[in-house]
Short mmCIF file of C-alpha atoms and ligand atoms in Angstrom, two decimals:
data_model
loop_
_atom_site.label_atom_id
_atom_site.label_comp_id
_atom_site.label_asym_id
_atom_site.label_seq_id
_atom_site.Cartn_x
_atom_site.Cartn_y
_atom_site.Cartn_z
CA UNK B 1 33.14 190.35 65.82
CA UNK B 2 36.58 189.81 67.47
CA UNK B 3 39.22 187.58 66.43
CA UNK B 4 38.20 185.34 69.28
CA UNK B 5 34.56 184.76 67.89
CA UNK B 6 34.06 181.14 66.95
CA UNK B 7 31.42 181.08 64.30
CA UNK B 8 29.37 177.90 63.87
CA UNK B 9 27.23 176.94 61.20
CA UNK B 10 28.82 179.57 58.73
CA UNK B 11 28.61 177.21 55.82
CA UNK B 12 24.84 176.75 56.23
CA UNK B 13 24.16 180.58 56.19
CA UNK B 14 22.71 182.08 52.99
CA UNK B 15 25.24 183.69 50.86
CA UNK B 16 23.65 187.13 51.71
CA UNK B 17 23.87 186.28 55.40
CA UNK B 18 27.57 185.32 55.25
CA UNK B 19 28.10 188.72 53.61
CA UNK B 20 26.18 190.55 56.28
CA UNK B 21 28.43 188.74 58.82
CA UNK B 22 31.47 189.36 57.06
CA UNK B 23 30.89 193.05 56.42
CA UNK B 24 29.48 194.06 59.69
CA UNK B 25 32.70 195.56 60.86
CA UNK B 26 33.97 197.12 57.40
CA UNK B 27 33.61 200.95 57.32
CA UNK B 28 32.72 201.18 53.59
CA UNK B 29 30.29 198.10 53.71
CA UNK B 30 27.93 199.48 50.95
CA UNK B 31 30.53 199.84 48.61
CA UNK B 32 32.17 196.69 49.74
CA UNK B 33 29.11 194.81 49.11
CA UNK B 34 28.79 196.46 45.64
CA UNK B 35 32.18 195.43 44.72
CA UNK B 36 32.10 192.00 46.04
CA UNK B 37 28.62 191.62 43.90
CA UNK B 38 30.17 193.03 40.79
CA UNK B 39 32.77 190.25 40.59
CA UNK B 40 29.82 187.73 40.41
CA UNK B 41 29.09 186.35 37.10
CA UNK B 42 25.98 187.54 35.31
CA UNK B 43 25.09 184.13 34.01
CA UNK B 44 23.70 182.17 36.88
CA UNK B 45 24.75 178.79 35.51
CA UNK B 46 28.25 179.80 35.43
CA UNK B 47 28.03 181.54 38.89
CA UNK B 48 26.70 178.29 40.36
CA UNK B 49 29.38 176.24 38.84
CA UNK B 50 31.99 178.30 40.39
CA UNK B 51 30.27 178.39 43.69
CA UNK B 52 30.50 174.59 43.82
CA UNK B 53 34.03 174.56 42.99
CA UNK B 54 34.68 175.57 46.48
CA UNK B 55 33.07 176.24 49.83
CA UNK B 56 31.66 179.30 51.53
CA UNK B 57 31.97 181.14 48.20
CA UNK B 58 30.81 184.44 48.13
CA UNK B 59 32.06 185.89 44.87
CA UNK B 60 34.81 185.23 42.32
CA UNK B 61 38.34 186.53 42.13
CA UNK B 62 39.50 187.25 38.81
CA UNK B 63 42.89 186.49 37.26
CA UNK B 64 44.19 187.76 33.65
CA UNK B 65 43.99 185.22 31.06
CA UNK B 66 46.67 185.76 28.25
CA UNK B 67 48.20 184.08 25.41
CA UNK B 68 51.97 183.48 24.51
CA UNK B 69 52.07 182.74 21.02
CA UNK B 70 54.68 180.94 18.85
CA UNK B 71 55.58 177.86 21.01
CA UNK B 72 57.04 175.59 18.63
CA UNK B 73 57.35 172.19 20.58
CA UNK B 74 58.30 169.16 18.88
CA UNK B 75 57.54 170.64 15.78
CA UNK B 76 53.96 171.91 16.46
CA UNK B 77 53.17 175.39 16.93
CA UNK B 78 51.04 176.34 19.99
CA UNK B 79 49.32 179.38 21.25
CA UNK B 80 49.55 178.82 24.88
CA UNK B 81 47.01 180.30 27.45
CA UNK B 82 48.51 181.65 30.69
CA UNK B 83 46.78 182.82 33.77
CA UNK B 84 48.87 184.84 35.98
CA UNK B 85 48.83 187.95 37.85
CA UNK B 86 52.31 189.00 37.53
CA UNK B 87 53.23 191.27 34.89
CA UNK B 88 55.92 190.50 32.49
CA UNK B 89 55.35 186.50 32.77
CA UNK B 90 53.51 186.16 29.77
CA UNK B 91 55.58 188.64 27.79
CA UNK B 92 58.79 186.99 28.86
CA UNK B 93 57.59 183.39 27.80
CA UNK B 94 56.46 185.04 24.44
CA UNK B 95 59.67 186.62 23.97
CA UNK B 96 61.63 183.08 24.54
CA UNK B 97 59.13 181.34 22.42
CA UNK B 98 59.56 183.55 19.52
CA UNK B 99 63.24 183.59 19.85
CA UNK B 100 63.46 179.80 19.98
CA UNK B 101 60.95 179.21 17.21
CA UNK B 102 63.25 180.55 14.73
CA UNK B 103 65.99 178.10 15.92
CA UNK B 104 64.02 174.93 15.85
CA UNK B 105 61.88 175.41 18.97
CA UNK B 106 61.68 173.16 21.99
CA UNK B 107 62.63 169.55 21.92
CA UNK B 108 60.71 167.85 24.96
CA UNK B 109 60.61 164.10 25.88
CA UNK B 110 58.32 162.70 28.59
CA UNK B 111 60.15 160.03 30.56
CA UNK B 112 57.57 158.34 32.42
CA UNK B 113 53.98 158.94 33.57
CA UNK B 114 53.90 156.78 36.46
CA UNK B 115 52.33 158.14 39.81
CA UNK B 116 52.72 156.89 43.38
CA UNK B 117 50.94 156.42 46.52
CA UNK B 118 51.47 154.94 49.94
CA UNK B 119 49.30 153.17 52.63
CA UNK B 120 51.40 154.18 55.68
CA UNK B 121 50.90 151.68 58.76
CA UNK B 122 52.40 150.54 62.04
CA UNK B 123 52.32 146.86 62.69
CA UNK B 124 53.96 144.84 65.52
CA UNK B 125 54.83 141.21 64.31
CA UNK B 126 57.30 139.12 62.44
CA UNK B 127 58.47 140.89 59.49
CA UNK B 128 59.57 137.74 57.80
CA UNK B 129 56.09 136.49 58.12
CA UNK B 130 54.73 139.56 56.59
CA UNK B 131 57.22 139.68 53.90
CA UNK B 132 56.63 136.19 53.03
CA UNK B 133 52.88 136.34 52.92
CA UNK B 134 53.18 139.70 50.73
CA UNK B 135 52.63 138.00 47.34
CA UNK B 136 49.15 136.67 48.54
CA UNK B 137 48.20 140.04 49.92
CA UNK B 138 49.45 141.57 46.76
CA UNK B 139 47.11 139.52 44.93
CA UNK B 140 44.15 140.58 47.05
CA UNK B 141 44.94 143.97 46.77
CA UNK B 142 44.84 143.99 43.10
CA UNK B 143 41.76 141.82 43.18
CA UNK B 144 39.93 143.60 45.96
CA UNK B 145 40.40 147.12 44.17
CA UNK B 146 39.11 145.88 40.87
CA UNK B 147 35.78 147.76 41.36
CA UNK B 148 37.82 150.91 41.36
CA UNK B 149 40.37 150.02 38.66
CA UNK B 150 38.11 148.38 35.98
CA UNK B 151 37.47 151.61 33.93
CA UNK B 152 41.19 152.87 34.34
CA UNK B 153 42.34 149.23 33.18
CA UNK B 154 40.12 149.48 30.21
CA UNK B 155 41.89 152.77 29.13
CA UNK B 156 45.30 150.99 29.52
CA UNK B 157 45.97 152.39 33.04
CA UNK B 158 45.61 150.86 36.53
CA UNK B 159 47.82 149.74 39.28
CA UNK B 160 51.30 149.09 37.93
CA UNK B 161 53.34 148.02 40.88
CA UNK B 162 52.85 147.30 44.63
CA UNK B 163 55.64 146.86 47.14
CA UNK B 164 56.02 146.32 50.77
CA UNK B 165 58.53 148.63 52.31
CA UNK B 166 60.18 148.13 55.65
CA UNK B 167 60.75 151.75 57.16
CA UNK B 168 61.19 150.38 60.93
CA UNK B 169 64.80 151.88 60.83
CA UNK B 170 62.96 155.38 60.32
CA UNK B 171 60.20 155.00 62.78
CA UNK B 172 59.15 152.21 65.09
CA UNK B 173 57.02 149.45 63.53
CA UNK B 174 56.68 151.54 60.40
CA UNK B 175 55.82 149.98 57.12
CA UNK B 176 54.26 151.37 53.79
CA UNK B 177 52.55 149.51 50.95
CA UNK B 178 53.74 151.72 48.15
CA UNK B 179 51.94 151.49 44.80
CA UNK B 180 52.84 152.80 41.29
CA UNK B 181 49.88 154.02 39.05
CA UNK B 182 49.10 154.84 35.45
CA UNK B 183 46.17 157.22 35.49
CA UNK B 184 46.04 157.65 31.63
CA UNK B 185 45.28 161.17 30.66
CA UNK B 186 43.72 162.09 34.35
CA UNK B 187 45.83 163.47 36.99
CA UNK B 188 44.33 160.67 38.99
CA UNK B 189 44.32 161.90 42.56
CA UNK B 190 40.90 160.41 43.43
CA UNK B 191 41.63 157.30 41.67
CA UNK B 192 44.89 156.79 43.65
CA UNK B 193 43.55 157.65 47.07
CA UNK B 194 40.51 155.36 46.51
CA UNK B 195 42.78 152.46 45.69
CA UNK B 196 45.02 153.27 48.68
CA UNK B 197 42.08 153.57 51.28
CA UNK B 198 40.84 150.19 49.91
CA UNK B 199 44.29 148.83 50.52
CA UNK B 200 43.82 149.72 54.29
CA UNK B 201 40.53 147.76 54.32
CA UNK B 202 42.04 144.78 52.60
CA UNK B 203 45.26 144.61 54.61
CA UNK B 204 43.07 144.59 57.86
CA UNK B 205 41.09 141.81 56.87
CA UNK B 206 44.20 139.87 55.29
CA UNK B 207 45.92 139.88 58.76
CA UNK B 208 42.86 138.87 60.60
CA UNK B 209 41.86 136.02 58.42
CA UNK B 210 43.23 132.82 57.11
CA UNK B 211 45.33 131.76 60.01
CA UNK B 212 48.52 133.32 58.47
CA UNK B 213 49.34 135.35 61.56
CA UNK B 214 49.64 134.80 65.38
CA UNK B 215 47.18 136.31 67.59
CA UNK B 216 49.12 139.59 68.42
CA UNK B 217 50.01 140.18 64.70
CA UNK B 218 46.31 140.41 63.67
CA UNK B 219 46.05 144.04 64.53
CA UNK B 220 47.46 146.86 62.24
CA UNK B 221 47.13 150.55 62.77
CA UNK B 222 46.54 152.13 59.42
CA UNK B 223 47.93 155.84 59.79
CA UNK B 224 47.01 157.01 56.39
CA UNK B 225 46.39 156.28 52.89
CA UNK B 226 47.53 159.01 50.35
CA UNK B 227 48.99 159.54 46.93
CA UNK B 228 52.48 161.21 46.66
CA UNK B 229 52.75 164.43 45.08
CA UNK B 230 56.48 163.53 44.59
CA UNK B 231 56.38 161.93 41.18
CA UNK B 232 59.89 161.13 40.44
CA UNK B 233 58.68 158.64 37.78
CA UNK B 234 56.71 161.00 35.83
CA UNK B 235 59.40 163.14 34.28
CA UNK B 236 59.80 165.55 31.48
CA UNK B 237 62.72 167.00 29.86
CA UNK B 238 62.50 170.29 27.74
CA UNK B 239 65.41 171.43 25.84
CA UNK B 240 66.52 174.30 23.44
CA UNK B 241 69.75 174.73 21.61
CA UNK B 242 71.47 176.66 19.07
CA UNK B 243 74.93 177.58 17.73
CA UNK B 244 76.69 180.31 19.88
CA UNK B 245 76.20 183.06 17.32
CA UNK B 246 72.35 182.40 17.16
CA UNK B 247 72.12 183.91 20.73
CA UNK B 248 73.23 187.46 19.38
CA UNK B 249 69.96 189.11 19.65
CA UNK B 250 69.55 188.10 23.36
CA UNK B 251 73.01 189.22 24.35
CA UNK B 252 72.49 193.01 24.79
CA UNK B 253 75.79 194.70 24.53
CA UNK B 254 77.80 191.58 24.54
CA UNK B 255 79.10 189.06 22.09
CA UNK B 256 77.10 186.03 21.78
CA UNK B 257 79.84 183.76 23.61
CA UNK B 258 80.35 186.32 26.43
CA UNK B 259 76.42 186.05 27.04
CA UNK B 260 76.48 182.27 26.70
CA UNK B 261 79.33 182.19 29.46
CA UNK B 262 77.47 184.61 31.76
CA UNK B 263 74.25 182.70 31.08
CA UNK B 264 75.75 179.33 32.09
CA UNK B 265 77.58 180.85 35.11
CA UNK B 266 74.27 182.31 36.23
CA UNK B 267 72.40 178.82 36.12
CA UNK B 268 75.53 177.25 37.92
CA UNK B 269 75.05 179.58 40.67
CA UNK B 270 71.60 178.42 40.93
CA UNK B 271 72.89 175.11 41.13
CA UNK B 272 75.07 175.63 44.17
CA UNK B 273 73.44 178.45 46.13
CA UNK B 274 69.95 178.06 47.61
CA UNK B 275 69.18 181.65 47.78
CA UNK B 276 69.45 182.06 44.05
CA UNK B 277 68.12 178.59 43.21
CA UNK B 278 64.89 179.46 44.87
CA UNK B 279 64.38 182.35 42.81
CA UNK B 280 65.75 180.92 39.63
CA UNK B 281 62.99 177.93 40.26
CA UNK B 282 60.41 180.42 41.08
CA UNK B 283 60.98 182.07 37.68
CA UNK B 284 60.09 178.61 36.00
CA UNK B 285 57.13 178.03 37.90
CA UNK B 286 55.87 181.68 36.91
CA UNK B 287 55.47 180.35 33.42
CA UNK B 288 54.52 176.70 34.44
CA UNK B 289 51.79 177.48 37.02
CA UNK B 290 50.08 179.91 34.70
CA UNK B 291 49.35 176.93 32.26
CA UNK B 292 48.83 174.67 34.87
CA UNK B 293 45.92 177.05 36.28
CA UNK B 294 44.80 177.80 32.66
CA UNK B 295 44.13 174.28 32.02
CA UNK B 296 42.54 173.65 35.40
CA UNK B 297 45.31 171.40 36.84
CA UNK B 298 46.69 171.61 40.42
CA UNK B 299 49.51 174.05 40.65
CA UNK B 300 50.25 173.24 44.24
CA UNK B 301 50.80 169.54 43.32
CA UNK B 302 53.04 170.69 40.49
CA UNK B 303 55.22 173.07 42.57
CA UNK B 304 55.51 170.62 45.68
CA UNK B 305 56.76 167.98 43.11
CA UNK B 306 58.94 170.36 41.50
CA UNK B 307 60.60 171.66 44.51
CA UNK B 308 61.06 168.18 46.14
CA UNK B 309 62.84 167.19 42.84
CA UNK B 310 65.03 170.25 43.02
CA UNK B 311 66.45 168.90 46.48
CA UNK B 312 66.52 165.16 45.52
CA UNK B 313 70.40 165.21 46.00
CA UNK B 314 70.10 166.39 49.45
CA UNK B 315 70.65 170.14 48.55
CA UNK B 316 68.15 172.21 47.03
CA UNK B 317 69.36 173.54 43.61
CA UNK B 318 68.41 174.61 40.09
CA UNK B 319 65.77 172.61 38.03
CA UNK B 320 67.45 173.78 34.80
CA UNK B 321 71.00 173.24 33.42
CA UNK B 322 72.94 174.77 30.67
CA UNK B 323 76.14 174.31 28.80
CA UNK B 324 78.12 174.79 25.55
CA UNK B 325 79.19 171.52 23.89
CA UNK B 326 81.23 171.78 20.42
CA UNK B 327 80.14 175.38 19.81
CA UNK B 328 76.41 174.43 20.55
CA UNK B 329 74.53 176.35 23.37
CA UNK B 330 71.82 174.12 25.34
CA UNK B 331 69.33 175.17 28.13
CA UNK B 332 67.57 172.26 29.59
CA UNK B 333 64.75 171.69 32.08
CA UNK B 334 63.93 168.32 33.80
CA UNK B 335 61.13 167.92 36.49
CA UNK B 336 58.28 165.91 37.46
CA UNK B 337 55.00 167.15 36.19
CA UNK B 338 51.75 165.42 37.06
CA UNK B 339 49.06 167.00 35.27
CA UNK B 340 45.66 165.80 33.34
CA UNK B 341 43.56 166.71 30.34
CA UNK B 342 40.33 164.77 31.73
CA UNK B 343 38.69 164.74 34.98
CA UNK B 344 38.71 167.21 37.80
CA UNK B 345 38.39 170.94 36.81
CA UNK B 346 39.80 170.24 33.44
CA UNK B 347 36.24 169.26 32.03
CA UNK B 348 34.14 171.47 34.48
CA UNK B 349 35.70 174.85 34.37
CA UNK B 350 34.69 176.40 31.03
CA UNK B 351 37.79 178.20 30.56
CA UNK B 352 40.06 175.26 31.31
CA UNK B 353 38.11 173.44 28.69
CA UNK B 354 38.69 176.31 26.14
CA UNK B 355 42.38 176.44 27.19
CA UNK B 356 42.53 172.80 26.19
CA UNK B 357 40.97 173.35 22.87
CA UNK B 358 43.31 176.23 22.19
CA UNK B 359 46.16 173.91 22.88
CA UNK B 360 44.56 171.40 20.21
CA UNK B 361 43.12 169.19 23.00
CA UNK B 362 46.33 167.46 24.04
CA UNK B 363 46.53 164.18 25.98
CA UNK B 364 48.35 164.34 29.38
CA UNK B 365 51.80 163.63 27.89
CA UNK B 366 51.56 166.53 25.23
CA UNK B 367 50.40 168.79 27.95
CA UNK B 368 53.46 167.89 30.10
CA UNK B 369 55.50 168.83 26.90
CA UNK B 370 53.87 172.12 26.68
CA UNK B 371 53.98 172.97 30.29
CA UNK B 372 57.57 172.01 30.72
CA UNK B 373 58.48 174.41 27.39
CA UNK B 374 56.98 177.24 29.14
CA UNK B 375 58.88 176.72 32.26
CA UNK B 376 62.10 176.60 30.14
CA UNK B 377 61.17 179.68 28.12
CA UNK B 378 60.52 181.71 31.27
CA UNK B 379 63.65 180.70 32.83
CA UNK B 380 65.69 181.52 29.54
CA UNK B 381 63.98 184.87 29.59
CA UNK B 382 64.59 185.57 33.12
CA UNK B 383 68.30 184.55 32.99
CA UNK B 384 68.90 186.33 29.67
CA UNK B 385 67.39 189.63 31.38
CA UNK B 386 69.26 189.08 34.54
CA UNK B 387 72.68 188.71 32.76
CA UNK B 388 72.04 191.76 30.23
CA UNK B 389 69.73 194.56 31.19
CA UNK B 390 68.54 193.33 34.45
CA UNK B 391 64.91 192.63 35.05
CA UNK B 392 63.77 195.97 36.46
CA UNK B 393 63.50 197.82 33.15
CA UNK B 394 61.00 195.49 32.15
CA UNK B 395 59.37 195.20 35.31
CA UNK B 396 59.17 199.02 35.71
CA UNK B 397 57.22 199.36 32.73
CA UNK B 398 54.62 196.91 34.00
CA UNK B 399 54.90 198.49 37.50
CA UNK B 400 54.22 201.97 36.03
CA UNK B 401 51.23 200.60 34.44
CA UNK B 402 49.76 199.13 37.57
CA UNK B 403 50.57 202.00 39.53
CA UNK B 404 48.84 204.40 36.88
CA UNK B 405 45.62 202.02 36.93
CA UNK B 406 45.69 202.25 40.64
CA UNK B 407 45.37 205.87 40.32
CA UNK B 408 42.72 205.88 37.81
CA UNK B 409 44.83 207.32 34.96
CA UNK B 410 43.44 207.99 31.47
CA UNK B 411 44.91 207.28 28.16
CA UNK B 412 46.58 210.66 27.80
CA UNK B 413 47.85 210.54 31.37
CA UNK B 414 49.47 207.09 30.73
CA UNK B 415 50.93 208.19 27.50
CA UNK B 416 52.39 211.21 29.30
CA UNK B 417 53.62 209.19 32.23
CA UNK B 418 55.48 206.58 29.78
CA UNK B 419 57.40 209.33 28.29
CA UNK B 420 58.31 211.17 31.59
CA UNK B 421 59.17 207.98 33.37
CA UNK B 422 61.42 206.43 30.70
CA UNK B 423 64.62 206.04 32.22
CA UNK B 424 63.30 207.37 35.64
CA UNK B 425 62.46 205.47 38.78
CA UNK B 426 58.62 204.99 38.74
CA UNK B 427 58.01 204.67 42.37
CA UNK B 428 54.25 205.09 43.80
CA UNK B 429 54.91 208.71 45.10
CA UNK B 430 56.56 209.92 41.92
CA UNK B 431 53.86 208.72 39.97
CA UNK B 432 51.04 210.02 42.20
CA UNK B 433 53.04 213.50 42.02
CA UNK B 434 53.33 213.37 38.42
CA UNK B 435 49.64 212.68 37.98
CA UNK B 436 48.73 215.41 40.43
CA UNK B 437 50.76 217.96 38.81
CA UNK B 438 49.29 217.08 35.34
CA UNK B 439 45.77 217.22 36.86
CA UNK B 440 46.20 220.54 38.34
CA UNK B 441 47.85 222.05 35.37
CA UNK B 442 44.75 220.80 33.32
CA UNK B 443 42.32 222.24 35.72
CA UNK B 444 44.20 225.57 35.74
CA UNK B 445 44.15 225.88 31.85
CA UNK B 446 40.19 224.97 31.87
C1 MEV C 501 60.33 187.12 39.07
O1 MEV C 501 58.86 186.70 39.19
C2 MEV C 501 61.17 185.92 38.70
C3 MEV C 501 62.60 186.08 38.60
O2 MEV C 501 63.00 186.58 39.69
C4 MEV C 501 63.21 184.80 38.28
C5 MEV C 501 64.57 184.77 38.27
O3 MEV C 501 65.35 185.63 39.02
O4 MEV C 501 65.27 183.94 37.68
C6 MEV C 501 62.92 187.16 37.46
#
């Protein structure tokens, strides 16, 4: 098979046929086949479930599922499940959580739960006529989507606002119908998209009927109907704070106030420099994504929204802020966060269900609070390390462990390597050399 080969009907092949096709040019195909097979679940029911989450599935791809304990959030203690492949993320979050739990924990506030979506269309006609007719259209949009919204309305949610936006200054003939939604405890993507697509049908009908519009105005070009992942009305703020002296145990060789000053300058740098801001925010999402994934939520949506928010002032900057006021240190994170605790994968993936159970079956609001706290904890740990010891000492321990595992080191070899590489650079070649020497010496003795 060359790169240029177009495969037709791949999705209709049996899994084993897909594998045959896939492995035909792989030199160690027997071993590759066995490895791929070994990642399938022994319980057929669970494997089928996983296969159906996606398409053309041939096996699973595991990620570690860890727990960060001691998250004291709004007076309640949580053990937080985190799914991440990156070493140090869980340890860093846990370290922050424990530190702040002794100082009152995380204070978190949800400042809105509203999501939004738009029907994008172009229309050539008299703007005033459309604007004047809009109240009637709005009524029709609400009425015409009742079959979709009825259940959500029963749960206190539904369509909360509908607006006509004139965007002709940005693009010729371009308008939006922009709507705000309350999707209760669900992330609500399907609900929102279904409503918006129905808006398109209703708009077409509205323009054509009722003699409201001239002949040339009865046609509309619906471009698309889609939710926005930019949920600037679905915000959460997490904050930690303490007297400056309380920071002593994080300050390394410094005094607490010197540490606080450096910490604030590091956060300010992320506010003014895009190179640093991107990495700073990545560290926040290290923790947040891990909980978002563990609870079966959409981490791409959460990331997209967060990064757009970070650029809301026209320049990409830090999602967190910090400062000292009247001798009190604070560190704060505000960002949009659309997550659900019902619907989607949250109820389907057995481990997502377990994660929510471990968290005490939170509603969407509480889950927002937990995830934002983990983001802030991750940021606090990262910045604290950066301004004290640097991150490499912690990372290198994990890095060493990954290399040792890769080279198949046993328990004794790992222990010896940990001692040997204390304070030394543990690059791949150096670790391999160390193990080879150790193994040779052992062979000579035997
Ligand atoms: C590494 O995954 C994340 C950090 O780089 C975040 C940061 O620099 O703030 C440590």
